[in-house]
XYZ file of C-alpha atoms in Angstrom:
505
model
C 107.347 114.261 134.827
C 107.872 110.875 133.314
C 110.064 108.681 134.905
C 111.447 106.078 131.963
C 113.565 103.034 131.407
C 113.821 100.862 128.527
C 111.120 102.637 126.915
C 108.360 101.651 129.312
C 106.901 104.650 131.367
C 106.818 103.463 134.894
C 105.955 106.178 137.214
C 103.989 109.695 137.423
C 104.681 112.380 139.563
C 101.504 114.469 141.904
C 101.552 117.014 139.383
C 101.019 114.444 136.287
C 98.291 112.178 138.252
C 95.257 113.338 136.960
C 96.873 112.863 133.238
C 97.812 109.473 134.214
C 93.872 108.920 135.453
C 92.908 110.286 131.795
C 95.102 107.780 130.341
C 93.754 105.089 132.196
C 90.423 105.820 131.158
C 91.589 106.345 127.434
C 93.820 103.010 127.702
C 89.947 101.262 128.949
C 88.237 102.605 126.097
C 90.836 101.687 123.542
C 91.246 98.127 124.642
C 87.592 97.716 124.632
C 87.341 98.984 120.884
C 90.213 97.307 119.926
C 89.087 93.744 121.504
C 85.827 94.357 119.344
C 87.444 94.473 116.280
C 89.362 91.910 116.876
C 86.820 89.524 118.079
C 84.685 90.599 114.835
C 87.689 89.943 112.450
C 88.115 86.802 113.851
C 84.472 85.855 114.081
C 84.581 86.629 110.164
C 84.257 83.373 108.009
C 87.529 82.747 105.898
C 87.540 83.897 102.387
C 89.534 81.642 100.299
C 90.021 83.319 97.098
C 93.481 82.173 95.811
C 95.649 78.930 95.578
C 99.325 80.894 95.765
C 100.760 83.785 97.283
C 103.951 85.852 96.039
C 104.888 88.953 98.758
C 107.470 91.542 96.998
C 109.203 93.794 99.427
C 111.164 96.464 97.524
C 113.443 97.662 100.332
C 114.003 101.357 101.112
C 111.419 103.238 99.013
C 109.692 105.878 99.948
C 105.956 106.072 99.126
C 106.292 109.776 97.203
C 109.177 109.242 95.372
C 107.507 105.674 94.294
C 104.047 107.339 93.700
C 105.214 110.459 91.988
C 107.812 109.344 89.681
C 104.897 106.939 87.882
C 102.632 109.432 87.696
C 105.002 111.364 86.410
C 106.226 109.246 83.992
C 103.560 107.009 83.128
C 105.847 103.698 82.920
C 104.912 100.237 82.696
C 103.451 99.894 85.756
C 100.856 102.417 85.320
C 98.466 99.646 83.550
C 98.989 97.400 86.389
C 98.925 100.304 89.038
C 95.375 101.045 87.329
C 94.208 97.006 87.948
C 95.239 97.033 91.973
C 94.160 97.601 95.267
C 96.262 100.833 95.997
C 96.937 101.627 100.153
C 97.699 105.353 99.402
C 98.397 105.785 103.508
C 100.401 102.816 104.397
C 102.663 102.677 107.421
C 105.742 100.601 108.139
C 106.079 100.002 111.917
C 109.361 100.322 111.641
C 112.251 102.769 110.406
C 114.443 99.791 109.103
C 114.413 96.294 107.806
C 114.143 93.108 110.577
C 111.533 94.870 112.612
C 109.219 95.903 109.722
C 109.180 92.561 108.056
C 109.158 91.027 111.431
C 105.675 92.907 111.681
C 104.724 91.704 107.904
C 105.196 87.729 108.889
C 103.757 87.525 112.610
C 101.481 89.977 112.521
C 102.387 92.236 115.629
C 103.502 95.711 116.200
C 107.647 96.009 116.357
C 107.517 95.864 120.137
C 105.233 92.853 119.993
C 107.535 90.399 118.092
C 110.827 91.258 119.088
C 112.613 91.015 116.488
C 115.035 93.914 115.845
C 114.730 95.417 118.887
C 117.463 96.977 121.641
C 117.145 96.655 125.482
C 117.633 100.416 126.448
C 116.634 103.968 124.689
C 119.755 104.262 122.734
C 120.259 101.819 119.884
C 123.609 101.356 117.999
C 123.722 98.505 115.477
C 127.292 99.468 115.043
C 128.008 98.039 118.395
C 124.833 95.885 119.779
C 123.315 93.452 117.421
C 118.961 93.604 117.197
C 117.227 91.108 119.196
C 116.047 87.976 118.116
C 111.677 86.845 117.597
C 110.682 85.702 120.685
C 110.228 82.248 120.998
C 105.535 82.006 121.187
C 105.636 84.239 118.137
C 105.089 82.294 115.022
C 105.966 83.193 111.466
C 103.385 82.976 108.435
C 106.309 80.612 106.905
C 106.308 78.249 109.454
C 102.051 78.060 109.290
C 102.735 77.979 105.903
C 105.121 75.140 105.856
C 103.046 72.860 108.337
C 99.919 73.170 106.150
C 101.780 71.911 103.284
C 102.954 75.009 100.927
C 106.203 75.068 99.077
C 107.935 78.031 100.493
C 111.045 79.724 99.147
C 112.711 83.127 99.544
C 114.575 84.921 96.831
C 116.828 87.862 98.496
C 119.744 90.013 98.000
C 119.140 91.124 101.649
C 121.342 89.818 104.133
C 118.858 90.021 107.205
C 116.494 87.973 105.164
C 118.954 85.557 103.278
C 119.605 83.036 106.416
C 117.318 80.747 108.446
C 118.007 81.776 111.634
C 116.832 85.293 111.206
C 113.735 84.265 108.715
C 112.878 80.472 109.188
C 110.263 78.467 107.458
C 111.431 78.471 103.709
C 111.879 74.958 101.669
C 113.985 76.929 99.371
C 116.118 80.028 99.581
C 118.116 81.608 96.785
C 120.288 84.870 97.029
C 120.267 86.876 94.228
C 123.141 90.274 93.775
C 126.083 89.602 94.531
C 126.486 90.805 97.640
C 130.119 90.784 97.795
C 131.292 92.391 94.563
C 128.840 95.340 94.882
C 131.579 97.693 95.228
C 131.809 97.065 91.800
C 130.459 99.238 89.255
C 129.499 97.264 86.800
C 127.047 95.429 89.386
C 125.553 98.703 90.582
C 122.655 98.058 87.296
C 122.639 94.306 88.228
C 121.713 93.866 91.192
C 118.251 92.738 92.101
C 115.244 92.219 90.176
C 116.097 90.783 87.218
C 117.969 87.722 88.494
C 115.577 87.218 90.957
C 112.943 86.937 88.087
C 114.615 84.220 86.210
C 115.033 82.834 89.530
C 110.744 82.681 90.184
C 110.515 81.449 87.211
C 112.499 78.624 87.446
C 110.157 77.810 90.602
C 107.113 78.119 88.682
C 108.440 75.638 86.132
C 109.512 73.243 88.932
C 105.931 72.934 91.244
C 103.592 70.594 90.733
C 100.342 71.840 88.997
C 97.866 70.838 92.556
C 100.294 72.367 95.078
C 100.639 75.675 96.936
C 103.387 78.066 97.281
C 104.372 80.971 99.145
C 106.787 82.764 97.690
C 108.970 85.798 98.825
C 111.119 88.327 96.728
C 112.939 90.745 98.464
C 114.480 93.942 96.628
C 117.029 96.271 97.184
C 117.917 98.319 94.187
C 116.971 101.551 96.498
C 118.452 100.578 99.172
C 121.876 99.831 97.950
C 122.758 101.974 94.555
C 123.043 105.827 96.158
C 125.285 104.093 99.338
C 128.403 103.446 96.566
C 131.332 105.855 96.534
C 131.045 109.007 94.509
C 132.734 108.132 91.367
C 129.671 105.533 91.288
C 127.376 107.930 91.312
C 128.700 109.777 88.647
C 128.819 107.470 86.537
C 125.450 106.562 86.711
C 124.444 110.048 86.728
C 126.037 110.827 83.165
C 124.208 107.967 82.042
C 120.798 109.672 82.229
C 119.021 111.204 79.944
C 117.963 115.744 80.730
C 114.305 114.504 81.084
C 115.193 111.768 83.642
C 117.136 114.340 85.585
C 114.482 116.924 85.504
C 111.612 114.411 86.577
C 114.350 112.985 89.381
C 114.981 116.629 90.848
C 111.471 117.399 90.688
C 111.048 114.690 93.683
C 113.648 116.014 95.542
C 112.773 116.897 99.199
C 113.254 120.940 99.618
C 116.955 122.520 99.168
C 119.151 119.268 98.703
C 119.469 119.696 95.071
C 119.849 123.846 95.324
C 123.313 122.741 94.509
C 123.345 119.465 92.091
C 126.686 118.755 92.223
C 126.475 118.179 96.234
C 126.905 114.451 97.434
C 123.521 114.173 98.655
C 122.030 115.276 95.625
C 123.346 113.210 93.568
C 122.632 110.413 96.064
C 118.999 110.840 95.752
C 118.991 111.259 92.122
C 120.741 107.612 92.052
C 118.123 106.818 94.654
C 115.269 108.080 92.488
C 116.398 105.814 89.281
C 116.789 102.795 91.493
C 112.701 103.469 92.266
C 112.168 103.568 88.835
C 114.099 100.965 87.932
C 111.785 98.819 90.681
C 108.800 100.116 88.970
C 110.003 98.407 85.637
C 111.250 95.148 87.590
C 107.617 95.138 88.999
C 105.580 95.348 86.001
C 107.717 92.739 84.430
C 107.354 90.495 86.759
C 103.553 90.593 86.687
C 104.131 90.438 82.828
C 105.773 87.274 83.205
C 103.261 85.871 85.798
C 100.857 86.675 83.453
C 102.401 84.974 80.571
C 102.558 81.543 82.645
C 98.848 81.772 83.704
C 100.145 82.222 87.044
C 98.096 85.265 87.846
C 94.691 83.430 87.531
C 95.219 82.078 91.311
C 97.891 83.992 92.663
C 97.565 86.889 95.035
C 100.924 89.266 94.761
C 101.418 91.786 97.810
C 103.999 94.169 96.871
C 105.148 96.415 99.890
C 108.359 98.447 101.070
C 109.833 97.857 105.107
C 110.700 101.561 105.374
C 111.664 104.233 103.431
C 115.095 106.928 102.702
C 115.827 110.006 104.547
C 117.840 112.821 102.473
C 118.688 116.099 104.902
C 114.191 116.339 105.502
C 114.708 116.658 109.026
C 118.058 117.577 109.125
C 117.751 120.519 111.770
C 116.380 117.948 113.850
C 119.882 118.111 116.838
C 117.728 115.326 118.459
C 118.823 112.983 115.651
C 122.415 111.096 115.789
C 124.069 112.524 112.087
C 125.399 109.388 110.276
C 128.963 109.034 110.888
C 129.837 108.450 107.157
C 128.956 110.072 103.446
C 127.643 112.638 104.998
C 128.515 113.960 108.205
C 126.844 117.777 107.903
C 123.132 116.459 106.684
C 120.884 113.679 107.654
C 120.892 110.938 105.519
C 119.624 107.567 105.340
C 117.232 105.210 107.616
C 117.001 103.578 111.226
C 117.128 106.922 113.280
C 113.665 108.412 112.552
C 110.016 107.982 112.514
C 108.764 110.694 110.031
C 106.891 110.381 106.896
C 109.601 109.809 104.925
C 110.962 106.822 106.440
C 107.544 105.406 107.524
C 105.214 106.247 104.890
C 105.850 103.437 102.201
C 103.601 101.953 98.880
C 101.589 98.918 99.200
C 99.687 97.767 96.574
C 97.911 94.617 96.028
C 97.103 92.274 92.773
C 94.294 90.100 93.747
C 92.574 87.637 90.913
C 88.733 88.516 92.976
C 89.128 92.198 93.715
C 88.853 95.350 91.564
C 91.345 98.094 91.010
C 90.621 100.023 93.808
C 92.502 103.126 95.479
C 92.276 103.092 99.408
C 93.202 106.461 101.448
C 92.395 105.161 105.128
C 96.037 104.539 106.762
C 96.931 100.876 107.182
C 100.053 98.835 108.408
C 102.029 96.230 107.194
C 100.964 94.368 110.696
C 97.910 93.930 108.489
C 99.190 92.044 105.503
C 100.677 88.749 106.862
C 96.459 87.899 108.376
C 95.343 89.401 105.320
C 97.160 87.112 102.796
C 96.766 84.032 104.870
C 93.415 84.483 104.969
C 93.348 85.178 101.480
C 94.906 81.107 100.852
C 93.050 79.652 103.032
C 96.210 79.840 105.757
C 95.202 79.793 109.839
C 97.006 82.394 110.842
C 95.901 84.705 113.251
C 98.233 86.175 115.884
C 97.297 86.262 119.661
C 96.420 89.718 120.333
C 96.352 90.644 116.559
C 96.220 94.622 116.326
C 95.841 94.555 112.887
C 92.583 94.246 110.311
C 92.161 92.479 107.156
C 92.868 94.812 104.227
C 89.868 93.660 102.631
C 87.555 95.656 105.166
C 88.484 98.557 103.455
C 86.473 98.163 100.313
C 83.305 98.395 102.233
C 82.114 102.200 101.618
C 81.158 102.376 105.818
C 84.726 102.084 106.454
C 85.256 105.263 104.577
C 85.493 107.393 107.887
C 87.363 105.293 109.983
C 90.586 107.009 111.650
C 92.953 103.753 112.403
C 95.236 103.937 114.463
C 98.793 103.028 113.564
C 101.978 102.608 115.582
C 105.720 102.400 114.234
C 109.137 101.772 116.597
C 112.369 100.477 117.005
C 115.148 102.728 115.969
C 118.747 100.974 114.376
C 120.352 104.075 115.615
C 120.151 106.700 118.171
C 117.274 107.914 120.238
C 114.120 105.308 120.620
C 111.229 107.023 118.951
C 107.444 105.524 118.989
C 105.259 106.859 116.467
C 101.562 107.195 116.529
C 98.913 108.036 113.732
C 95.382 108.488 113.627
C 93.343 109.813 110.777
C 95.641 112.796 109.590
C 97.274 113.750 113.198
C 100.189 112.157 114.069
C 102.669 112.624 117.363
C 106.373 111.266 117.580
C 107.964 110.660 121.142
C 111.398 110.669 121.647
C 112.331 108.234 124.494
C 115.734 109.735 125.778
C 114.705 113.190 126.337
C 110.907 112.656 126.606
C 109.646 114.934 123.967
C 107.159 114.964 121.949
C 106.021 116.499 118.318
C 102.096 116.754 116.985
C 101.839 117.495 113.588
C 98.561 117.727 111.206
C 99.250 115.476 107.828
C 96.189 116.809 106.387
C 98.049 120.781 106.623
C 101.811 119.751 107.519
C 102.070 116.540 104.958
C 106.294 117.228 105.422
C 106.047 117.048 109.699
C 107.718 120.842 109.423
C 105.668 122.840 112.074
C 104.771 120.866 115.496
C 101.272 121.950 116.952
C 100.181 120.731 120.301
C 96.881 121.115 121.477
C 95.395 119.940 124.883
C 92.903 117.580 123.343
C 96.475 116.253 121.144
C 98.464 115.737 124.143
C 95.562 113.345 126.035
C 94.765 111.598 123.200
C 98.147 110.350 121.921
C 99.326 109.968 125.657
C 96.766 107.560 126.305
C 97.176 106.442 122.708
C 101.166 105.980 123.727
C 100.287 104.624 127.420
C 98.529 101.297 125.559
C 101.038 100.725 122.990
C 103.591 100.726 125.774
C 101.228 98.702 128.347
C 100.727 95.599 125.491
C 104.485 95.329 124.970
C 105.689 92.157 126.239
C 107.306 91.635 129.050
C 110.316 89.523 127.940
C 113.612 89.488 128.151
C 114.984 90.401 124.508
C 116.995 87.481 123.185
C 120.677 88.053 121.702
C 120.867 87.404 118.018
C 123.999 86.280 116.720
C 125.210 86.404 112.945
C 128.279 84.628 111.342
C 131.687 86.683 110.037
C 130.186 85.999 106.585
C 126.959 87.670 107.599
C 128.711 90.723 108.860
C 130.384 91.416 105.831
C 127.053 91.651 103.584
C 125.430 93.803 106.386
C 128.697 95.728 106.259
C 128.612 95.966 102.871
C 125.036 97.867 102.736
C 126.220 100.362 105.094
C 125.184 97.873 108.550
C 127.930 97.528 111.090
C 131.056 99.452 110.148
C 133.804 99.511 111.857
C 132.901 95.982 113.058
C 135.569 93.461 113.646
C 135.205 89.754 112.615
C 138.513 88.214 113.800
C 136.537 85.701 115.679
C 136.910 82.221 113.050
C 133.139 81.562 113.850
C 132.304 85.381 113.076
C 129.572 85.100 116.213
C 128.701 88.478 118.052
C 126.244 88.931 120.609
């Protein structure tokens, strides 16, 4: 029996002792491994290799809706697709947005940092507000900032588009317009394309010797299926049959048996918003291209999480949303499966060759990986992550990485573990866990515990829990104005904001 609070395991019974030695052992060998590869990342000399760096994070999209519907319909970023390093397996380490990009700019797992996190085993953004970074965890912005880069944001997201949540940018511009996106005539507005002219303004402005970091954050998919029905209709009728057709064919199983259902048409809004990112992708490397900006630029284009649509929706140990869809499972924040942590990263690098990469990484890995990549310090204390370009060396071929994702927005605290194909999900609360086999099971549909499963991802568990800091979480608050754009992407409803300063801790 496992005695629990606040997501930390604390004590084992007579009858679980000898599991707890094996875990010991198995938390020994890990932290030896792990030290090594640190130490020899570290030890590495730095590889300069470009002069700017532009991260894109495309909120909400799942990896196989993203991967399938080019391949299916061989758009415009196909060519592009075909000249980048491709992470087939990546892994958010999060199942929404301030956690996962909290891992992307320190570093750290999403118990590490602390940002977006909740002090017991039941989270409710609805009525307690994430936690803030804590304070000895530095951002790649700030390093980036210190050592002299120009540093702006561009974001229609409203957990990225203020300084106290994201510090460290010169500049910061918010694109969609947040507040009329009830509209419909902004539901094909918002996003990419005014955050393009928006880059390229910047481009224009910085002088030809200096550095810059930029930061583009998306959220066509996150936003566009969330409007009221008569939305979604409209947009519907607006495609053409062979959009449809290649939009249902990415479906996830018996959501579209009836097409006219509210989550259906949902995800085929969803769907077009991921193509519609594909487009706003390739023409922004088009345009990049056009101003000779590619030459020394290194452009890391990543989602936080991804979109759930009913796939685990016999899952009772999931909180149902309370609104759109009260009978199936919909959206983000209350699971870890593939579908929400499974998300595309692909990389445009002026050095490296198209190259497709299969091992699983994590986006802990891409802040140290870019950095390194512009000549940036930045290497976090206790970095669990590895440089992305380790992976183009054929003897990492084998290599079964272990990757961790946490920190649930809604319901029942979850901690995900993954190594090689196997994977295991724990559910805090009621102290369950699921195995499943990737490899066989890509969908997580049939749970399969073995006794060599169980021992390795409890001791696999027992260390990610062990190297979680012990620190009290900080409070974060956010102003009445910020409530309203959270509110207005489905965050916080129900939310008062009678208080003239808007601040809730």
């Amino acid at each position: 029996m496992r005695i629990v609070y606040n997501q930390e395991v604390l004590y084992y019974d007579d009858k679980s002792r000898s599991r707890y030695v094996r875990k010991m052992l198995r938390k020994f060998q890990y932290s030896i491994l792990v030290t090594c590869l640190i130490f020899s990342g570290c030890t590495q000399e730095p590889k300069v290799h470009a002069k700017n760096l532009l991260l894109i994070c495309i909120d909400t999209v799942r990896a196989d809706v993203f991967y399938g519907l080019g391949e299916r319909q061989k758009d415009s970023l196909n060519s592009w697709q075909d000249r980048a390093l491709v992470f087939e397996q990546a892994t958010s380490t999060s199942s929404w947005t301030l956690p996962a990009l909290g891992s992307v700019f320190t570093g750290l797992w999403a118990s590490e940092h602390g940002m977006g996190q909740f002090p017991g085993v039941i989270a409710s953004l609805g009525f307690q507000l994430p936690s803030k970074r804590h304070k000895d965890v530095p951002l790649l912005t700030e390093v980036a900032v210190k050592a002299g880069f120009n540093t702006a944001i561009i974001t229609a997201s409203p957990w990225t588009n203020k300084e106290r949540t994201f510090p460290g940018f010169d500049t910061r511009i918010k694109i969609g317009n947040i507040e009329g996106r009830a509209g419909l005539l902004n539901l094909g507005n918002l996003g990419w394309r005014e955050g393009l002219v928006d880059l390229k303004e910047l481009l224009s402005q910085q002088p030809k010797n200096s550095q810059n970091l930029y930061f583009l954050h998306l959220m066509e998919a996150h936003d566009w299926h969330i409007r009221p029905e008569f939305m979604l209709d409209a947009r519907i009728a607006k495609f053409s049959a062979q959009q449809r057709a290649q939009y249902l064919q990415f479906a996830p199983d018996h959501i579209c048996e009836d097409e006219q259902s509210l989550l259906c048409k949902r995800f085929l809004v969803y769907a077009s918003a991921v193509s519609d990112i594909r487009e706003g992708i390739a023409t922004t490397l088009e345009t990049l291209q056009a101003e000779n900006a590619l030459d020394d630029t290194v452009v890391i284009m990543f989602a936080d999480h991804g979109e759930e649509f009913g796939d685990h929706a016999e899952d009772k140990r999931i909180t149902r949303t309370e609104t759109n869809s009260p009978e199936t499972f919909f959206g983000h924040g209350r699971s870890l499966f593939q579908e929400i942590v499974h998300v595309p990263l692909m990389i445009w690098h002026p050095q490296y060759e198209s190259t497709v990469i299969k091992q699983p990484v994590s986006l802990v890995d891409i802040g140290p990986t870019a950095a390194r990549w512009v000549g940036l310090e930045f290497t976090p204390k206790r970095w669990p992550g590895r440089y992305l370009d380790t992976y183009l060396d054929p003897s990492q071929a084998a290599d079964e990485r272990v990757v961790y994702a946490s920190e649930i927005a809604f319901g029942q605290q979850q901690v995900s573990i993954r190594q090689g194909a196997k994977k295991s999900v724990w559910f805090v609360a009621s102290d369950e866990n699921d195995y499943y086999d990737l490899a066989t099971d890509p969908h997580e549909l049939h749970s399969n515990s073995t006794a060599s499963l169980v021992m390795l991802f409890d001791g696999l568990l027992f260390d990610y829990q062990q190297n979680k800091p012990k620190i009290a979480l900080e409070k974060t608050s956010v102003t009445a104005e910020q409530i309203k754009d959270l509110q207005s992407i489905g965050y916080l409803q129900g939310l008062a904001t009678e208080d003239s300063k808007g601040t809730m801790e």
